[in-house]
PDB file of C-alpha atoms and ligand atoms in Angstrom:
ATOM      1  CA  UNK A  64       0.000   0.000   0.000  1.00 54.00           C
ATOM      2  CA  UNK A  65       1.530   3.312  -1.082  1.00 69.00           C
ATOM      3  CA  UNK A  66      -0.476   6.225   0.249  1.00 89.00           C
ATOM      4  CA  UNK A  67       0.347   9.908  -0.247  1.00 95.00           C
ATOM      5  CA  UNK A  68      -0.159  12.720   2.298  1.00 97.00           C
ATOM      6  CA  UNK A  69      -3.173  13.879   0.247  1.00 97.00           C
ATOM      7  CA  UNK A  70      -5.148  11.367   2.330  1.00 97.00           C
ATOM      8  CA  UNK A  71      -4.524  13.600   5.380  1.00 98.00           C
ATOM      9  CA  UNK A  72      -7.242  15.986   4.273  1.00 98.00           C
ATOM     10  CA  UNK A  73      -9.902  13.273   4.708  1.00 98.00           C
ATOM     11  CA  UNK A  74      -8.201  11.678   7.709  1.00 98.00           C
ATOM     12  CA  UNK A  75      -8.109  14.924   9.692  1.00 98.00           C
ATOM     13  CA  UNK A  76     -11.738  15.605   8.830  1.00 98.00           C
ATOM     14  CA  UNK A  77     -12.713  12.082   9.921  1.00 98.00           C
ATOM     15  CA  UNK A  78     -10.901  12.443  13.268  1.00 98.00           C
ATOM     16  CA  UNK A  79     -12.572  15.801  13.854  1.00 98.00           C
ATOM     17  CA  UNK A  80     -16.041  14.426  12.986  1.00 98.00           C
ATOM     18  CA  UNK A  81     -15.801  11.285  15.126  1.00 98.00           C
ATOM     19  CA  UNK A  82     -14.802  13.306  18.201  1.00 98.00           C
ATOM     20  CA  UNK A  83     -17.624  15.792  17.547  1.00 98.00           C
ATOM     21  CA  UNK A  84     -20.090  12.880  17.316  1.00 98.00           C
ATOM     22  CA  UNK A  85     -18.850  11.342  20.583  1.00 98.00           C
ATOM     23  CA  UNK A  86     -17.902  14.454  22.533  1.00 98.00           C
ATOM     24  CA  UNK A  87     -20.410  13.988  25.370  1.00 98.00           C
ATOM     25  CA  UNK A  88     -19.234  10.438  26.034  1.00 98.00           C
ATOM     26  CA  UNK A  89     -15.524  11.369  26.016  1.00 98.00           C
ATOM     27  CA  UNK A  90     -16.149  14.402  28.228  1.00 97.00           C
ATOM     28  CA  UNK A  91     -18.042  12.247  30.698  1.00 97.00           C
ATOM     29  CA  UNK A  92     -15.248   9.653  30.852  1.00 97.00           C
ATOM     30  CA  UNK A  93     -12.726  12.366  31.746  1.00 97.00           C
ATOM     31  CA  UNK A  94     -15.167  13.867  34.269  1.00 97.00           C
ATOM     32  CA  UNK A  95     -15.469  10.567  36.130  1.00 96.00           C
ATOM     33  CA  UNK A  96     -11.757   9.867  36.645  1.00 95.00           C
ATOM     34  CA  UNK A  97     -10.073  13.058  35.384  1.00 94.00           C
ATOM     35  CA  UNK A  98     -10.932  16.752  35.276  1.00 94.00           C
ATOM     36  CA  UNK A  99     -13.376  16.713  32.358  1.00 95.00           C
ATOM     37  CA  UNK A 100     -11.382  18.777  29.866  1.00 96.00           C
ATOM     38  CA  UNK A 101     -10.012  16.044  27.599  1.00 97.00           C
ATOM     39  CA  UNK A 102     -12.534  16.437  24.798  1.00 97.00           C
ATOM     40  CA  UNK A 103     -12.210  20.230  24.808  1.00 97.00           C
ATOM     41  CA  UNK A 104      -8.433  19.874  24.668  1.00 97.00           C
ATOM     42  CA  UNK A 105      -8.400  17.594  21.655  1.00 98.00           C
ATOM     43  CA  UNK A 106     -11.172  19.496  19.890  1.00 98.00           C
ATOM     44  CA  UNK A 107      -9.048  22.641  20.154  1.00 98.00           C
ATOM     45  CA  UNK A 108      -6.242  20.848  18.311  1.00 98.00           C
ATOM     46  CA  UNK A 109      -8.557  19.169  15.822  1.00 98.00           C
ATOM     47  CA  UNK A 110     -10.243  22.429  14.871  1.00 98.00           C
ATOM     48  CA  UNK A 111      -6.873  24.023  13.981  1.00 98.00           C
ATOM     49  CA  UNK A 112      -5.849  20.877  12.085  1.00 98.00           C
ATOM     50  CA  UNK A 113      -9.178  20.913  10.227  1.00 98.00           C
ATOM     51  CA  UNK A 114      -8.680  24.556   9.244  1.00 98.00           C
ATOM     52  CA  UNK A 115      -5.192  23.772   7.949  1.00 98.00           C
ATOM     53  CA  UNK A 116      -5.902  20.311   6.476  1.00 98.00           C
ATOM     54  CA  UNK A 117      -5.682  21.403   2.833  1.00 98.00           C
ATOM     55  CA  UNK A 118      -2.187  22.899   3.315  1.00 98.00           C
ATOM     56  CA  UNK A 119      -1.006  20.013   5.496  1.00 98.00           C
ATOM     57  CA  UNK A 120      -2.025  17.496   2.825  1.00 98.00           C
ATOM     58  CA  UNK A 121       0.231  19.230   0.304  1.00 98.00           C
ATOM     59  CA  UNK A 122       3.358  18.605   2.432  1.00 98.00           C
ATOM     60  CA  UNK A 123       5.519  15.470   2.391  1.00 98.00           C
ATOM     61  CA  UNK A 124       4.937  12.980   5.242  1.00 98.00           C
ATOM     62  CA  UNK A 125       7.816  14.233   7.408  1.00 98.00           C
ATOM     63  CA  UNK A 126       6.851  17.899   7.088  1.00 98.00           C
ATOM     64  CA  UNK A 127       3.170  17.043   7.618  1.00 98.00           C
ATOM     65  CA  UNK A 128       3.844  15.043  10.804  1.00 98.00           C
ATOM     66  CA  UNK A 129       6.105  17.812  12.128  1.00 98.00           C
ATOM     67  CA  UNK A 130       3.407  20.394  11.508  1.00 98.00           C
ATOM     68  CA  UNK A 131       0.691  18.212  13.075  1.00 98.00           C
ATOM     69  CA  UNK A 132       2.962  17.606  16.087  1.00 98.00           C
ATOM     70  CA  UNK A 133       3.592  21.331  16.559  1.00 98.00           C
ATOM     71  CA  UNK A 134      -0.153  22.070  16.390  1.00 98.00           C
ATOM     72  CA  UNK A 135      -0.867  19.322  18.951  1.00 98.00           C
ATOM     73  CA  UNK A 136       1.780  20.690  21.318  1.00 97.00           C
ATOM     74  CA  UNK A 137       0.721  24.308  21.053  1.00 97.00           C
ATOM     75  CA  UNK A 138      -3.072  23.945  20.841  1.00 96.00           C
ATOM     76  CA  UNK A 139      -4.256  20.872  22.746  1.00 96.00           C
ATOM     77  CA  UNK A 140      -2.846  21.533  26.211  1.00 89.00           C
ATOM     78  CA  UNK A 141      -3.215  19.119  29.135  1.00 89.00           C
ATOM     79  CA  UNK A 142      -1.203  15.949  29.418  1.00 93.00           C
ATOM     80  CA  UNK A 143      -2.545  14.777  26.065  1.00 95.00           C
ATOM     81  CA  UNK A 144      -1.241  17.788  24.093  1.00 96.00           C
ATOM     82  CA  UNK A 145       2.420  17.133  24.750  1.00 97.00           C
ATOM     83  CA  UNK A 146       1.902  13.375  24.317  1.00 98.00           C
ATOM     84  CA  UNK A 147       0.208  13.632  20.902  1.00 98.00           C
ATOM     85  CA  UNK A 148       2.759  16.283  19.905  1.00 98.00           C
ATOM     86  CA  UNK A 149       5.578  13.943  20.887  1.00 98.00           C
ATOM     87  CA  UNK A 150       4.019  11.131  18.826  1.00 98.00           C
ATOM     88  CA  UNK A 151       3.988  13.072  15.558  1.00 98.00           C
ATOM     89  CA  UNK A 152       7.329  14.857  15.988  1.00 98.00           C
ATOM     90  CA  UNK A 153       9.016  11.522  16.782  1.00 98.00           C
ATOM     91  CA  UNK A 154       7.333   9.905  13.752  1.00 98.00           C
ATOM     92  CA  UNK A 155       8.745  12.683  11.555  1.00 98.00           C
ATOM     93  CA  UNK A 156      12.213  12.232  13.054  1.00 98.00           C
ATOM     94  CA  UNK A 157      12.128   8.472  12.500  1.00 98.00           C
ATOM     95  CA  UNK A 158      10.922   8.674   8.880  1.00 98.00           C
ATOM     96  CA  UNK A 159      13.277  11.476   7.830  1.00 98.00           C
ATOM     97  CA  UNK A 160      15.015  10.662   4.539  1.00 97.00           C
ATOM     98  CA  UNK A 161      12.937   7.500   3.966  1.00 97.00           C
ATOM     99  CA  UNK A 162      10.285   6.802   1.391  1.00 96.00           C
ATOM    100  CA  UNK A 163       7.148   6.179   3.433  1.00 96.00           C
ATOM    101  CA  UNK A 164       5.440   2.855   2.733  1.00 95.00           C
ATOM    102  CA  UNK A 165       3.421   0.739   5.185  1.00 95.00           C
ATOM    103  CA  UNK A 166       6.487  -0.766   6.857  1.00 96.00           C
ATOM    104  CA  UNK A 167       8.224   2.597   7.268  1.00 97.00           C
ATOM    105  CA  UNK A 168       4.959   3.992   8.626  1.00 97.00           C
ATOM    106  CA  UNK A 169       4.756   1.085  11.095  1.00 98.00           C
ATOM    107  CA  UNK A 170       8.322   1.744  12.276  1.00 98.00           C
ATOM    108  CA  UNK A 171       7.732   5.485  12.555  1.00 98.00           C
ATOM    109  CA  UNK A 172       4.500   4.973  14.507  1.00 98.00           C
ATOM    110  CA  UNK A 173       6.224   2.566  16.896  1.00 98.00           C
ATOM    111  CA  UNK A 174       9.058   5.053  17.427  1.00 98.00           C
ATOM    112  CA  UNK A 175       6.443   7.725  18.075  1.00 98.00           C
ATOM    113  CA  UNK A 176       4.666   5.607  20.676  1.00 98.00           C
ATOM    114  CA  UNK A 177       7.995   4.795  22.370  1.00 98.00           C
ATOM    115  CA  UNK A 178       8.732   8.520  22.537  1.00 98.00           C
ATOM    116  CA  UNK A 179       5.333   9.026  24.207  1.00 98.00           C
ATOM    117  CA  UNK A 180       6.220   6.362  26.777  1.00 98.00           C
ATOM    118  CA  UNK A 181       9.424   8.245  27.658  1.00 98.00           C
ATOM    119  CA  UNK A 182       7.674  11.619  27.652  1.00 97.00           C
ATOM    120  CA  UNK A 183       4.845  10.379  29.903  1.00 97.00           C
ATOM    121  CA  UNK A 184       7.133   8.092  31.950  1.00 97.00           C
ATOM    122  CA  UNK A 185       4.440   5.521  31.290  1.00 96.00           C
ATOM    123  CA  UNK A 186       3.953   2.009  29.984  1.00 97.00           C
ATOM    124  CA  UNK A 187       1.227  -0.400  28.904  1.00 98.00           C
ATOM    125  CA  UNK A 188      -1.266  -1.400  31.610  1.00 98.00           C
ATOM    126  CA  UNK A 189      -1.355   1.980  33.353  1.00 97.00           C
ATOM    127  CA  UNK A 190      -4.828   2.958  32.078  1.00 98.00           C
ATOM    128  CA  UNK A 191      -3.933   5.596  29.493  1.00 98.00           C
ATOM    129  CA  UNK A 192      -4.150   6.186  25.753  1.00 98.00           C
ATOM    130  CA  UNK A 193      -1.004   4.043  25.509  1.00 98.00           C
ATOM    131  CA  UNK A 194      -3.168   0.969  26.164  1.00 98.00           C
ATOM    132  CA  UNK A 195      -4.627   1.647  22.713  1.00 98.00           C
ATOM    133  CA  UNK A 196      -1.542   3.000  20.956  1.00 98.00           C
ATOM    134  CA  UNK A 197       0.948   0.303  22.049  1.00 98.00           C
ATOM    135  CA  UNK A 198      -1.137  -2.666  20.760  1.00 98.00           C
ATOM    136  CA  UNK A 199      -1.880  -0.759  17.539  1.00 98.00           C
ATOM    137  CA  UNK A 200       1.876  -0.172  17.046  1.00 98.00           C
ATOM    138  CA  UNK A 201       2.517  -3.891  17.602  1.00 98.00           C
ATOM    139  CA  UNK A 202      -0.169  -4.912  15.087  1.00 98.00           C
ATOM    140  CA  UNK A 203       1.263  -2.459  12.547  1.00 98.00           C
ATOM    141  CA  UNK A 204       4.778  -3.853  12.948  1.00 97.00           C
ATOM    142  CA  UNK A 205       3.690  -7.499  12.821  1.00 98.00           C
ATOM    143  CA  UNK A 206       1.113  -7.261  10.014  1.00 97.00           C
ATOM    144  CA  UNK A 207       2.392  -4.453   7.780  1.00 93.00           C
ATOM    145  CA  UNK A 208       2.302  -6.716   4.730  1.00 92.00           C
ATOM    146  CA  UNK A 209      -0.932  -8.565   5.587  1.00 94.00           C
ATOM    147  CA  UNK A 210      -4.231  -7.934   3.763  1.00 93.00           C
ATOM    148  CA  UNK A 211      -5.984  -8.047   7.150  1.00 97.00           C
ATOM    149  CA  UNK A 212      -3.889  -5.170   8.526  1.00 97.00           C
ATOM    150  CA  UNK A 213      -6.627  -2.532   8.709  1.00 97.00           C
ATOM    151  CA  UNK A 214      -9.177  -4.847  10.330  1.00 98.00           C
ATOM    152  CA  UNK A 215      -6.589  -5.961  12.902  1.00 98.00           C
ATOM    153  CA  UNK A 216      -5.718  -2.347  13.740  1.00 98.00           C
ATOM    154  CA  UNK A 217      -9.353  -1.588  14.538  1.00 98.00           C
ATOM    155  CA  UNK A 218      -9.714  -4.757  16.623  1.00 98.00           C
ATOM    156  CA  UNK A 219      -6.552  -3.939  18.617  1.00 98.00           C
ATOM    157  CA  UNK A 220      -7.709  -0.372  19.208  1.00 99.00           C
ATOM    158  CA  UNK A 221     -11.134  -1.466  20.499  1.00 98.00           C
ATOM    159  CA  UNK A 222      -9.702  -4.241  22.697  1.00 98.00           C
ATOM    160  CA  UNK A 223      -7.078  -1.853  24.081  1.00 98.00           C
ATOM    161  CA  UNK A 224      -9.696   0.784  24.875  1.00 98.00           C
ATOM    162  CA  UNK A 225     -11.949  -1.765  26.605  1.00 98.00           C
ATOM    163  CA  UNK A 226      -8.997  -3.187  28.560  1.00 98.00           C
ATOM    164  CA  UNK A 227      -8.558   0.141  30.385  1.00 98.00           C
ATOM    165  CA  UNK A 228     -11.893  -0.347  32.179  1.00 98.00           C
ATOM    166  CA  UNK A 229     -10.590  -2.874  34.705  1.00 97.00           C
ATOM    167  CA  UNK A 230      -7.159  -1.283  35.109  1.00 98.00           C
ATOM    168  CA  UNK A 231      -5.934   0.680  38.085  1.00 96.00           C
ATOM    169  CA  UNK A 232      -4.769   4.114  36.930  1.00 96.00           C
ATOM    170  CA  UNK A 233      -1.055   4.593  37.560  1.00 96.00           C
ATOM    171  CA  UNK A 234      -0.463   7.752  35.498  1.00 93.00           C
ATOM    172  CA  UNK A 235      -2.267  11.026  34.979  1.00 92.00           C
ATOM    173  CA  UNK A 236      -5.012  12.596  37.074  1.00 93.00           C
ATOM    174  CA  UNK A 237      -6.996   9.338  37.282  1.00 94.00           C
ATOM    175  CA  UNK A 238      -4.183   7.874  39.429  1.00 94.00           C
ATOM    176  CA  UNK A 239      -5.211  10.233  42.263  1.00 94.00           C
ATOM    177  CA  UNK A 240      -8.387   8.145  42.621  1.00 93.00           C
ATOM    178  CA  UNK A 241      -6.398   4.948  43.202  1.00 91.00           C
ATOM    179  CA  UNK A 242      -8.821   1.937  43.441  1.00 93.00           C
ATOM    180  CA  UNK A 243     -11.793   4.151  42.543  1.00 93.00           C
ATOM    181  CA  UNK A 244     -10.359   4.509  39.029  1.00 92.00           C
ATOM    182  CA  UNK A 245     -11.200   0.835  38.401  1.00 96.00           C
ATOM    183  CA  UNK A 246     -14.427   0.226  36.460  1.00 97.00           C
ATOM    184  CA  UNK A 247     -14.173   3.230  34.116  1.00 97.00           C
ATOM    185  CA  UNK A 248     -12.702   3.459  30.618  1.00 98.00           C
ATOM    186  CA  UNK A 249      -9.876   5.981  30.245  1.00 98.00           C
ATOM    187  CA  UNK A 250     -10.915   9.066  28.240  1.00 98.00           C
ATOM    188  CA  UNK A 251      -7.636   9.250  26.299  1.00 98.00           C
ATOM    189  CA  UNK A 252      -7.913   5.567  25.385  1.00 98.00           C
ATOM    190  CA  UNK A 253     -11.463   6.113  24.104  1.00 98.00           C
ATOM    191  CA  UNK A 254     -10.585   9.235  22.070  1.00 98.00           C
ATOM    192  CA  UNK A 255      -7.496   7.528  20.594  1.00 98.00           C
ATOM    193  CA  UNK A 256      -9.535   4.435  19.652  1.00 99.00           C
ATOM    194  CA  UNK A 257     -12.284   6.540  18.068  1.00 98.00           C
ATOM    195  CA  UNK A 258      -9.793   8.529  15.985  1.00 98.00           C
ATOM    196  CA  UNK A 259      -7.822   5.445  14.920  1.00 98.00           C
ATOM    197  CA  UNK A 260     -10.985   3.595  13.833  1.00 98.00           C
ATOM    198  CA  UNK A 261     -12.264   6.650  11.921  1.00 98.00           C
ATOM    199  CA  UNK A 262      -8.898   7.052  10.151  1.00 98.00           C
ATOM    200  CA  UNK A 263      -8.827   3.365   9.235  1.00 98.00           C
ATOM    201  CA  UNK A 264     -12.380   3.701   7.852  1.00 98.00           C
ATOM    202  CA  UNK A 265     -11.050   6.376   5.471  1.00 98.00           C
ATOM    203  CA  UNK A 266      -8.245   4.068   4.348  1.00 96.00           C
ATOM    204  CA  UNK A 267     -10.692   1.196   3.839  1.00 95.00           C
ATOM    205  CA  UNK A 268     -12.967   3.411   1.728  1.00 94.00           C
ATOM    206  CA  UNK A 269      -9.980   4.440  -0.391  1.00 88.00           C
ATOM    207  CA  UNK A 270      -9.410   0.716  -0.905  1.00 70.00           C
TER     208      UNK A 270
HETATM  209  P1  ADP B1580      -5.103  16.311  31.680  1.00 95.52           P
HETATM  210  O1  ADP B1580      -4.968  14.963  32.296  1.00 95.52           O
HETATM  211  O2  ADP B1580      -3.899  17.168  31.884  1.00 95.52           O
HETATM  212  O3  ADP B1580      -6.400  16.972  32.060  1.00 95.52           O
HETATM  213  P2  ADP B1580      -6.309  15.511  29.167  1.00 95.52           P
HETATM  214  O4  ADP B1580      -7.581  15.468  29.908  1.00 95.52           O
HETATM  215  O5  ADP B1580      -6.321  16.230  27.858  1.00 95.52           O
HETATM  216  O6  ADP B1580      -5.145  16.073  30.073  1.00 95.52           O
HETATM  217  O7  ADP B1580      -5.823  14.024  28.846  1.00 95.52           O
HETATM  218  C1  ADP B1580      -6.013  12.998  29.760  1.00 95.52           C
HETATM  219  C2  ADP B1580      -5.557  11.705  29.130  1.00 95.52           C
HETATM  220  O8  ADP B1580      -4.146  11.732  28.897  1.00 95.52           O
HETATM  221  C3  ADP B1580      -5.784  10.509  30.012  1.00 95.52           C
HETATM  222  O9  ADP B1580      -7.093   9.995  29.796  1.00 95.52           O
HETATM  223  C4  ADP B1580      -4.689   9.538  29.590  1.00 95.52           C
HETATM  224  O10 ADP B1580      -5.107   8.712  28.518  1.00 95.52           O
HETATM  225  C5  ADP B1580      -3.601  10.447  29.069  1.00 95.52           C
HETATM  226  N1  ADP B1580      -2.469  10.561  29.978  1.00 95.52           N
HETATM  227  C6  ADP B1580      -2.351  11.336  31.068  1.00 95.52           C
HETATM  228  N2  ADP B1580      -1.132  11.206  31.638  1.00 95.52           N
HETATM  229  C7  ADP B1580      -0.452  10.306  30.864  1.00 95.52           C
HETATM  230  C8  ADP B1580       0.863   9.725  30.895  1.00 95.52           C
HETATM  231  N3  ADP B1580       1.762  10.061  31.834  1.00 95.52           N
HETATM  232  N4  ADP B1580       1.187   8.846  29.927  1.00 95.52           N
HETATM  233  C9  ADP B1580       0.310   8.511  28.967  1.00 95.52           C
HETATM  234  N5  ADP B1580      -0.929   9.026  28.872  1.00 95.52           N
HETATM  235  C10 ADP B1580      -1.312   9.905  29.815  1.00 95.52           C
HETATM  236 MG1   MG B1581      -8.334  16.149  31.648  1.00 95.52          MG
END
């Protein structure tokens, strides 16, 4: 699969739309075990990305990811702003000088997720967005050449999101609740899963 950055125009729109459609649910999740601002934070970033999507889609992958990363860092705020920013800037750094195909994308995404782990001093199983992003990175790396890749990405994202429900929060504001954080899905895991599934839908429609 050889995809150009032109797809970003539709992908950004899809991410923006899916969060708009599910904003009450995501806000509620962050209200229960966080401070309730997660959806507002990511919508702030997504609205700037949506405004600039036409220009971003004209860039090459590395320049596009750098620009997306900068917008995430400067516009989203909260813990999630610097984490999403770190993801895209690290992806750009990893892919620099390479021709981006599915395997290079998989490597860049994995490097981006590892950079988030260092930035957040966090790991899998701590009830954060990483419980979606880490399994998705693994699926990408292990199935980059498989026809089932896109379906497997969506399955991993949904399973990862659901897995946060029974976890004890170790990182972020939810960790202040200790045992009371158990029984609720993490807001960042839900928003990440929604955006990943919406982006994959765009890729599947492009066929
Ligand atoms: P804040 O927690 O500062 O209010 P947001 O509400 O925008 O920021 O984002 C909260 C989400 O960020 C959480 O649901 C969780 O998924 C993620 N998160 C918070 N801290 C970390 C961390 N150290 N590592 C990974 N993800 C984190
Ligand atoms: Mg919050």
